[in-house]
Each structure stands twice: as structure tokens, then as C-alpha cells.
mmCIF file of C-alpha atoms in Angstrom:
data_model
loop_
_atom_site.group_PDB
_atom_site.id
_atom_site.type_symbol
_atom_site.label_atom_id
_atom_site.label_comp_id
_atom_site.label_asym_id
_atom_site.label_seq_id
_atom_site.Cartn_x
_atom_site.Cartn_y
_atom_site.Cartn_z
ATOM 1 C CA MET A 9 -6.899 87.847 24.767
ATOM 2 C CA TYR A 10 -7.357 91.095 22.938
ATOM 3 C CA VAL A 11 -10.751 90.171 21.448
ATOM 4 C CA ILE A 12 -12.017 88.463 24.633
ATOM 5 C CA PHE A 13 -11.139 91.431 26.779
ATOM 6 C CA LEU A 14 -13.031 93.980 24.409
ATOM 7 C CA LEU A 15 -16.091 91.763 24.343
ATOM 8 C CA SER A 16 -16.152 90.988 27.994
ATOM 9 C CA PHE A 17 -15.638 94.706 28.844
ATOM 10 C CA MET A 18 -18.243 95.814 26.142
ATOM 11 C CA TYR A 19 -20.980 93.433 27.224
ATOM 12 C CA GLY A 20 -20.476 94.176 30.932
ATOM 13 C CA VAL A 21 -21.112 97.906 30.086
ATOM 14 C CA PHE A 22 -24.204 97.122 28.299
ATOM 15 C CA LEU A 23 -25.548 95.178 31.310
ATOM 16 C CA ILE A 24 -25.230 98.224 33.544
ATOM 17 C CA PRO A 25 -26.938 98.564 36.080
ATOM 18 C CA GLN A 26 -27.433 94.908 36.433
ATOM 19 C CA ILE A 27 -25.143 93.328 39.177
ATOM 20 C CA LYS A 28 -23.723 90.906 36.690
ATOM 21 C CA SER A 29 -22.152 93.731 34.777
ATOM 22 C CA LEU A 30 -19.606 94.069 37.207
ATOM 23 C CA TYR A 31 -18.191 90.692 36.664
ATOM 24 C CA PHE A 32 -17.864 91.174 32.978
ATOM 25 C CA ILE A 33 -16.238 94.442 33.422
ATOM 26 C CA LEU A 34 -13.798 93.247 35.918
ATOM 27 C CA ASN A 35 -12.932 90.403 33.609
ATOM 28 C CA GLY A 36 -12.269 92.438 30.721
ATOM 29 C CA ILE A 37 -10.191 94.945 32.898
ATOM 30 C CA ALA A 38 -8.168 91.927 34.221
ATOM 31 C CA LEU A 39 -7.723 90.316 30.604
ATOM 32 C CA SER A 40 -6.617 93.822 29.371
ATOM 33 C CA ILE A 41 -3.965 93.920 32.036
ATOM 34 C CA VAL A 42 -2.597 90.370 31.079
ATOM 35 C CA PHE A 43 -2.819 91.408 27.380
ATOM 36 C CA PHE A 44 -0.751 94.709 28.098
ATOM 37 C CA ARG A 45 1.758 92.757 30.405
ATOM 38 C CA TYR A 46 2.262 89.997 27.780
ATOM 39 C CA GLN A 47 2.806 92.534 24.846
ATOM 40 C CA TRP A 48 5.132 94.689 27.227
ATOM 41 C CA VAL A 49 7.630 91.752 27.604
ATOM 42 C CA ALA A 50 7.215 90.287 23.978
ATOM 43 C CA SER A 51 10.390 90.670 21.896
ATOM 44 C CA ASN A 52 8.102 91.192 18.831
ATOM 45 C CA PRO A 53 4.747 92.486 20.023
ATOM 46 C CA VAL A 54 1.921 92.508 17.785
ATOM 47 C CA PHE A 55 0.424 95.728 19.566
ATOM 48 C CA ASN A 56 3.250 97.733 20.857
ATOM 49 C CA VAL A 57 1.856 98.934 24.192
ATOM 50 C CA ARG A 58 4.971 100.925 25.014
ATOM 51 C CA LEU A 59 3.680 103.645 22.806
ATOM 52 C CA PHE A 60 1.147 104.511 25.273
ATOM 53 C CA VAL A 61 3.858 104.824 28.163
ATOM 54 C CA ASP A 62 6.794 106.455 26.072
ATOM 55 C CA ASN A 63 4.872 108.529 23.697
ATOM 56 C CA ARG A 64 2.914 111.297 25.500
ATOM 57 C CA SER A 65 1.250 112.682 22.379
ATOM 58 C CA PHE A 66 0.032 109.192 21.101
ATOM 59 C CA ALA A 67 -1.131 108.370 24.475
ATOM 60 C CA PHE A 68 -3.059 111.754 25.099
ATOM 61 C CA SER A 69 -4.376 111.833 21.419
ATOM 62 C CA ASN A 70 -5.954 108.367 21.836
ATOM 63 C CA MET A 71 -7.479 109.387 25.292
ATOM 64 C CA ALA A 72 -8.917 112.545 23.788
ATOM 65 C CA ALA A 73 -10.527 110.422 21.126
ATOM 66 C CA LEU A 74 -11.805 107.832 23.590
ATOM 67 C CA ILE A 75 -13.344 110.890 25.767
ATOM 68 C CA ASN A 76 -14.971 112.478 22.699
ATOM 69 C CA TYR A 77 -16.604 109.336 21.379
ATOM 70 C CA ALA A 78 -17.740 108.445 24.940
ATOM 71 C CA ALA A 79 -19.309 111.950 25.293
ATOM 72 C CA THR A 80 -21.069 112.268 21.812
ATOM 73 C CA ALA A 81 -21.936 108.927 20.521
ATOM 74 C CA SER A 82 -25.329 108.932 22.069
ATOM 75 C CA VAL A 83 -26.450 112.447 20.788
ATOM 76 C CA ALA A 84 -28.386 111.099 17.749
ATOM 77 C CA PHE A 85 -29.747 108.222 19.839
ATOM 78 C CA LEU A 86 -31.039 110.723 22.549
ATOM 79 C CA LEU A 87 -32.109 113.331 20.323
ATOM 80 C CA SER A 88 -34.046 111.167 17.970
ATOM 81 C CA LEU A 89 -35.958 109.889 21.198
ATOM 82 C CA TYR A 90 -36.491 113.472 22.211
ATOM 83 C CA LEU A 91 -37.874 114.476 18.880
ATOM 84 C CA GLN A 92 -40.198 111.635 18.489
ATOM 85 C CA TYR A 93 -41.512 111.407 21.913
ATOM 86 C CA VAL A 94 -41.230 115.030 23.142
ATOM 87 C CA LYS A 95 -41.904 116.817 19.847
ATOM 88 C CA ASN A 96 -44.107 114.249 18.350
ATOM 89 C CA MET A 97 -42.126 113.954 15.189
ATOM 90 C CA SER A 98 -41.997 111.099 12.973
ATOM 91 C CA PRO A 99 -38.865 108.970 12.642
ATOM 92 C CA GLN A 100 -38.265 110.549 9.135
ATOM 93 C CA SER A 101 -38.672 114.072 10.289
ATOM 94 C CA ALA A 102 -36.453 113.496 13.103
ATOM 95 C CA GLY A 103 -33.770 112.349 11.000
ATOM 96 C CA LEU A 104 -34.048 115.288 8.822
ATOM 97 C CA ILE A 105 -33.172 117.459 11.797
ATOM 98 C CA LEU A 106 -30.445 115.572 13.107
ATOM 99 C CA VAL A 107 -28.659 115.343 9.698
ATOM 100 C CA ILE A 108 -27.821 118.988 10.356
ATOM 101 C CA GLN A 109 -24.746 117.930 12.713
ATOM 102 C CA PRO A 110 -23.031 115.485 10.237
ATOM 103 C CA ALA A 111 -23.741 118.104 7.399
ATOM 104 C CA ILE A 112 -21.759 120.796 9.213
ATOM 105 C CA GLN A 113 -19.010 118.344 10.010
ATOM 106 C CA ALA A 114 -18.666 116.935 6.476
ATOM 107 C CA VAL A 115 -18.144 120.855 5.325
ATOM 108 C CA PHE A 116 -15.651 121.860 7.727
ATOM 109 C CA SER A 117 -13.613 118.698 8.252
ATOM 110 C CA PRO A 118 -11.397 118.919 5.288
ATOM 111 C CA TYR A 119 -10.478 122.526 6.259
ATOM 112 C CA ALA A 120 -9.747 121.577 9.799
ATOM 113 C CA GLY A 121 -7.504 118.812 8.633
ATOM 114 C CA ARG A 122 -5.496 120.987 6.479
ATOM 115 C CA MET A 123 -5.247 123.631 9.180
ATOM 116 C CA SER A 124 -3.632 120.924 11.380
ATOM 117 C CA ASP A 125 -0.627 120.644 8.946
ATOM 118 C CA LYS A 126 0.259 124.227 9.706
ATOM 119 C CA ILE A 127 -0.959 124.944 13.220
ATOM 120 C CA GLU A 128 -0.513 122.746 16.231
ATOM 121 C CA PRO A 129 -3.423 120.079 16.094
ATOM 122 C CA ARG A 130 -3.660 120.563 20.031
ATOM 123 C CA PHE A 131 -5.047 123.936 19.420
ATOM 124 C CA ILE A 132 -7.685 123.255 16.892
ATOM 125 C CA ALA A 133 -8.532 119.751 18.340
ATOM 126 C CA SER A 134 -9.013 121.586 21.743
ATOM 127 C CA ALA A 135 -11.196 124.162 20.331
ATOM 128 C CA GLY A 136 -13.243 121.679 18.738
ATOM 129 C CA MET A 137 -13.593 119.893 22.216
ATOM 130 C CA ALA A 138 -14.643 123.080 23.759
ATOM 131 C CA LEU A 139 -17.074 123.790 21.115
ATOM 132 C CA THR A 140 -18.464 120.172 21.415
ATOM 133 C CA ALA A 141 -18.737 120.621 25.307
ATOM 134 C CA LEU A 142 -20.911 123.744 24.546
ATOM 135 C CA GLY A 143 -23.004 122.003 22.298
ATOM 136 C CA LEU A 144 -23.685 119.264 24.693
ATOM 137 C CA PHE A 145 -24.304 122.045 27.447
ATOM 138 C CA LEU A 146 -26.974 123.481 25.179
ATOM 139 C CA LEU A 147 -28.526 120.323 24.658
ATOM 140 C CA ALA A 148 -28.540 119.563 28.543
ATOM 141 C CA ILE A 149 -31.061 122.085 29.050
ATOM 142 C CA LEU A 150 -33.543 121.041 26.496
ATOM 143 C CA LYS A 151 -37.249 121.648 27.677
ATOM 144 C CA ILE A 152 -40.550 120.421 26.448
ATOM 145 C CA ASP A 153 -41.124 123.913 24.542
ATOM 146 C CA THR A 154 -37.606 124.167 23.044
ATOM 147 C CA SER A 155 -37.681 125.628 19.728
ATOM 148 C CA MET A 156 -36.318 124.115 16.723
ATOM 149 C CA SER A 157 -34.131 126.960 15.953
ATOM 150 C CA TYR A 158 -32.428 126.294 19.525
ATOM 151 C CA LEU A 159 -31.838 122.716 18.738
ATOM 152 C CA ALA A 160 -30.595 123.505 15.181
ATOM 153 C CA MET A 161 -28.066 125.949 16.776
ATOM 154 C CA ALA A 162 -26.934 123.324 19.047
ATOM 155 C CA LEU A 163 -26.582 120.620 16.356
ATOM 156 C CA CYS A 164 -24.365 123.335 14.289
ATOM 157 C CA CYS A 165 -22.216 124.000 17.305
ATOM 158 C CA LEU A 166 -21.732 120.269 17.664
ATOM 159 C CA GLY A 167 -20.990 119.609 14.038
ATOM 160 C CA PHE A 168 -18.436 122.329 14.113
ATOM 161 C CA GLY A 169 -16.878 121.032 17.005
ATOM 162 C CA PHE A 170 -16.645 117.474 15.878
ATOM 163 C CA ALA A 171 -14.956 118.868 12.537
ATOM 164 C CA LEU A 172 -12.406 120.880 14.464
ATOM 165 C CA PHE A 173 -11.620 117.785 16.802
ATOM 166 C CA SER A 174 -11.859 115.032 14.581
ATOM 167 C CA SER A 175 -9.523 115.456 11.539
ATOM 168 C CA PRO A 176 -6.855 117.249 13.670
ATOM 169 C CA ASN A 177 -6.882 114.554 16.375
ATOM 170 C CA VAL A 178 -6.390 111.685 13.763
ATOM 171 C CA ASN A 179 -3.646 113.929 12.244
ATOM 172 C CA ALA A 180 -2.060 114.229 15.539
ATOM 173 C CA ILE A 181 -2.226 110.527 16.242
ATOM 174 C CA MET A 182 -0.775 109.406 12.927
ATOM 175 C CA SER A 183 1.863 112.114 13.111
ATOM 176 C CA SER A 184 3.179 111.216 16.454
ATOM 177 C CA VAL A 185 4.443 107.932 15.411
ATOM 178 C CA SER A 186 7.034 106.862 12.967
ATOM 179 C CA ASN A 187 5.891 105.012 9.706
ATOM 180 C CA GLU A 188 6.574 101.655 11.064
ATOM 181 C CA TYR A 189 3.637 102.142 13.593
ATOM 182 C CA TYR A 190 1.067 103.544 11.427
ATOM 183 C CA GLY A 191 -0.954 100.218 11.595
ATOM 184 C CA ILE A 192 -0.853 100.225 15.386
ATOM 185 C CA ALA A 193 -1.859 103.836 15.533
ATOM 186 C CA SER A 194 -4.896 103.192 13.137
ATOM 187 C CA SER A 195 -5.869 100.327 15.009
ATOM 188 C CA SER A 196 -5.545 102.026 18.478
ATOM 189 C CA LEU A 197 -7.881 104.983 17.213
ATOM 190 C CA ALA A 198 -10.450 102.251 15.914
ATOM 191 C CA THR A 199 -10.380 100.735 19.478
ATOM 192 C CA MET A 200 -10.870 103.991 21.082
ATOM 193 C CA ARG A 201 -13.816 104.821 18.675
ATOM 194 C CA LEU A 202 -15.385 101.471 19.545
ATOM 195 C CA LEU A 203 -14.931 101.727 23.152
ATOM 196 C CA GLY A 204 -16.073 105.226 23.469
ATOM 197 C CA GLN A 205 -19.354 104.587 21.569
ATOM 198 C CA THR A 206 -19.984 101.543 23.481
ATOM 199 C CA MET A 207 -19.624 103.502 26.890
ATOM 200 C CA SER A 208 -21.702 106.398 25.542
ATOM 201 C CA LEU A 209 -24.703 104.368 24.613
ATOM 202 C CA ALA A 210 -24.471 102.044 27.702
ATOM 203 C CA LEU A 211 -24.503 105.053 29.742
ATOM 204 C CA ALA A 212 -27.730 106.492 28.281
ATOM 205 C CA THR A 213 -29.213 103.175 28.379
ATOM 206 C CA ALA A 214 -28.323 102.909 32.015
ATOM 207 C CA ILE A 215 -29.910 106.217 32.821
ATOM 208 C CA PHE A 216 -32.980 105.409 31.289
ATOM 209 C CA SER A 217 -33.168 101.918 33.098
ATOM 210 C CA ILE A 218 -32.579 103.552 36.442
ATOM 211 C CA MET A 219 -35.078 106.508 35.970
ATOM 212 C CA LEU A 220 -37.616 104.836 33.883
ATOM 213 C CA GLY A 221 -37.290 101.231 34.751
ATOM 214 C CA LYS A 222 -39.353 98.847 32.475
ATOM 215 C CA GLU A 223 -41.783 101.510 31.692
ATOM 216 C CA GLU A 224 -42.374 102.705 28.059
ATOM 217 C CA VAL A 225 -42.007 106.222 27.454
ATOM 218 C CA SER A 226 -45.442 107.959 27.405
ATOM 219 C CA THR A 227 -47.248 111.046 28.191
ATOM 220 C CA ALA A 228 -47.500 110.058 31.953
ATOM 221 C CA ASN A 229 -43.724 109.957 32.175
ATOM 222 C CA ILE A 230 -42.609 112.340 29.642
ATOM 223 C CA GLY A 231 -41.045 114.527 32.422
ATOM 224 C CA ILE A 232 -38.961 111.864 33.717
ATOM 225 C CA PHE A 233 -37.853 110.897 30.226
ATOM 226 C CA LEU A 234 -36.692 114.493 29.761
ATOM 227 C CA LYS A 235 -34.980 114.407 32.930
ATOM 228 C CA SER A 236 -33.113 111.338 31.774
ATOM 229 C CA VAL A 237 -32.128 113.067 28.519
ATOM 230 C CA ASN A 238 -31.074 116.007 30.503
ATOM 231 C CA LEU A 239 -29.000 113.982 32.740
ATOM 232 C CA SER A 240 -27.205 112.046 30.178
ATOM 233 C CA PHE A 241 -26.292 115.273 28.346
ATOM 234 C CA VAL A 242 -24.811 116.893 31.562
ATOM 235 C CA ILE A 243 -22.500 113.737 32.089
ATOM 236 C CA SER A 244 -21.448 113.929 28.476
ATOM 237 C CA THR A 245 -20.697 117.748 28.925
ATOM 238 C CA ILE A 246 -18.616 117.128 31.915
ATOM 239 C CA THR A 247 -16.795 114.265 30.155
ATOM 240 C CA CYS A 248 -15.898 116.445 27.231
ATOM 241 C CA ILE A 249 -14.568 119.249 29.533
ATOM 242 C CA ILE A 250 -12.325 116.702 30.860
ATOM 243 C CA GLY A 251 -11.429 115.714 27.496
ATOM 244 C CA ILE A 252 -10.154 119.266 26.716
ATOM 245 C CA TYR A 253 -7.298 118.703 29.176
ATOM 246 C CA PHE A 254 -6.046 115.581 27.311
ATOM 247 C CA SER A 255 -6.316 117.299 24.028
ATOM 248 C CA TYR A 256 -4.276 120.227 25.009
ATOM 249 C CA ALA A 257 -1.747 118.534 27.181
ATOM 250 C CA ARG A 258 -0.540 116.081 24.469
ATOM 251 C CA GLY A 259 2.156 118.513 23.604
ATOM 252 C CA GLU A 260 3.660 119.449 20.164
ATOM 253 C CA ILE A 261 2.992 117.322 17.070
ATOM 254 C CA LEU A 262 4.460 119.124 14.223
ATOM 255 C CA SER A 263 7.832 118.719 15.510
ATOM 256 C CA HIS A 264 7.317 114.835 15.751
ATOM 257 C CA LYS A 265 5.854 115.078 12.052
ATOM 258 C CA ALA A 266 8.938 116.743 10.776
ATOM 259 C CA SER A 267 11.220 114.474 12.638
ATOM 260 C CA ASN A 268 9.375 111.480 11.181
ATOM 261 C CA ASN A 269 9.644 113.026 7.645
ATOM 262 C CA SER A 270 13.143 113.639 7.988
ATOM 263 C CA ASP A 271 13.707 110.026 9.145
#
């Protein structure tokens, strides 16, 4: 049931804006309800769904992860198209520009993870989500003549935001449960990542389908293409701003961690 509901939902999302996408999405939602209901009443559930109801820190941390991935997974896809079609760069050159973001994230993620062992993860992760929202906003106002230095600044902002959010949020999820639920916590995070990435890329694809139709990107419609990119980043920015609430409202994590360690 779990696999079928995920496949049905994700396939439906990728079919947007086709009408038949609604069938697969609703079918996936219905199957997820059946799955959660079955696991709720099971004496020995494979996936303890009560954690999402009884553990606010766990539920909100997972929701923050879902929102973060849903808002940011399409960044590389959109910027690669922007650099190639608007800036007339080669795929290799575009890739070299885009590597700025993961490079910044790789440098600062370990420090953010260690900080979250001493400072409440919600403060660090929320700051990271806010920086990510700022970076997405900077990308939402891209123009044809936007400079490479501006784009590099936006990517640095995103990379630093990802670093501040990702490691502390993972720490928060794993620290919010006792040792016996580590497997479930890890799998739920993987599910949030998968769903978020799927939704992000599907949204970008749907916007292109609606605004460009079946036309290929060319100099004749480069203005519409750029508006599609801007709209995608505007929606991502708003989504990320909503995620700040879930990141901050998750409650204290260090106390849970101390309690788990004493147990």
C-alpha cells in the first residue's frame, strides 16, 4: 500500500496539468489514508504513524523537510535552463556556475550540524530556511541582463541557507525519537525528500507546460520562458516562507535528546 500510494501520487503530480493527473493524485491520497489507518490500529505497525500525531517535534521537522525540498529541488533545473537559453552558456559552463551552491553547503554543513548539538536546532534551521527564502527571492527577480556576480551571490545565499537548515533538521528528526524509532525516522525523512523533490520538479514542469505549451524555448518566446522561471521561484519563495513556521514551531529538541540519552 505504501509503495502504490507513493507511485500513484508522484505519477499524478508529474502529469499536471493534464486532467487525468487528478485521478492518480486522489488515488494516491486515498491509499495513503488507508495505509495510515491500517498502521494506526496495527498492534505491531511496520511504520508507527502515531509519531506524526503524538510527537510535535518529529512531525513538524518532517514537514519542514518536505517544504524545503519542495521549494528548492527545482533550483538547479531552472537555473541550468536560464543559463543556457537566456545567457547562451554551454551546459558545461552552466554546471560550473551551479556548483557554487553545493560547494558552499558542503563547507558549512558540518559546522551547522555541530552547532545544533549545542543550540536548539529550530533556531539554526529556521535561520537557514529564512536565508533559503531570501536566495529564492533573489532568483525570482532574474532578468535577461542579470549579472553573473548577482547570480553567484544568490547561489551563495542558497548554499549557506541549505547548510544551516539541512544538518540541524536531520539532527532534530533523529533526536526527537528514541533509539527504537531511528529506522522509522530515517525512512520518513527519505520519504519527505522524495515527495518534496517530485513536487518541486513537477510544479516547474507544469508552469512551463501552461505558459509555453508545446513550444520549444527560442529567442521568440524567451520573455515568456523567463516569466515562467520567475513565477516558479516566486512560488518556491512563498513555500519556503511557510516552512519557516514549521521549522521554528517544532519546539525544543535538545531536551528530547537529553531524555533519550538518559533512557
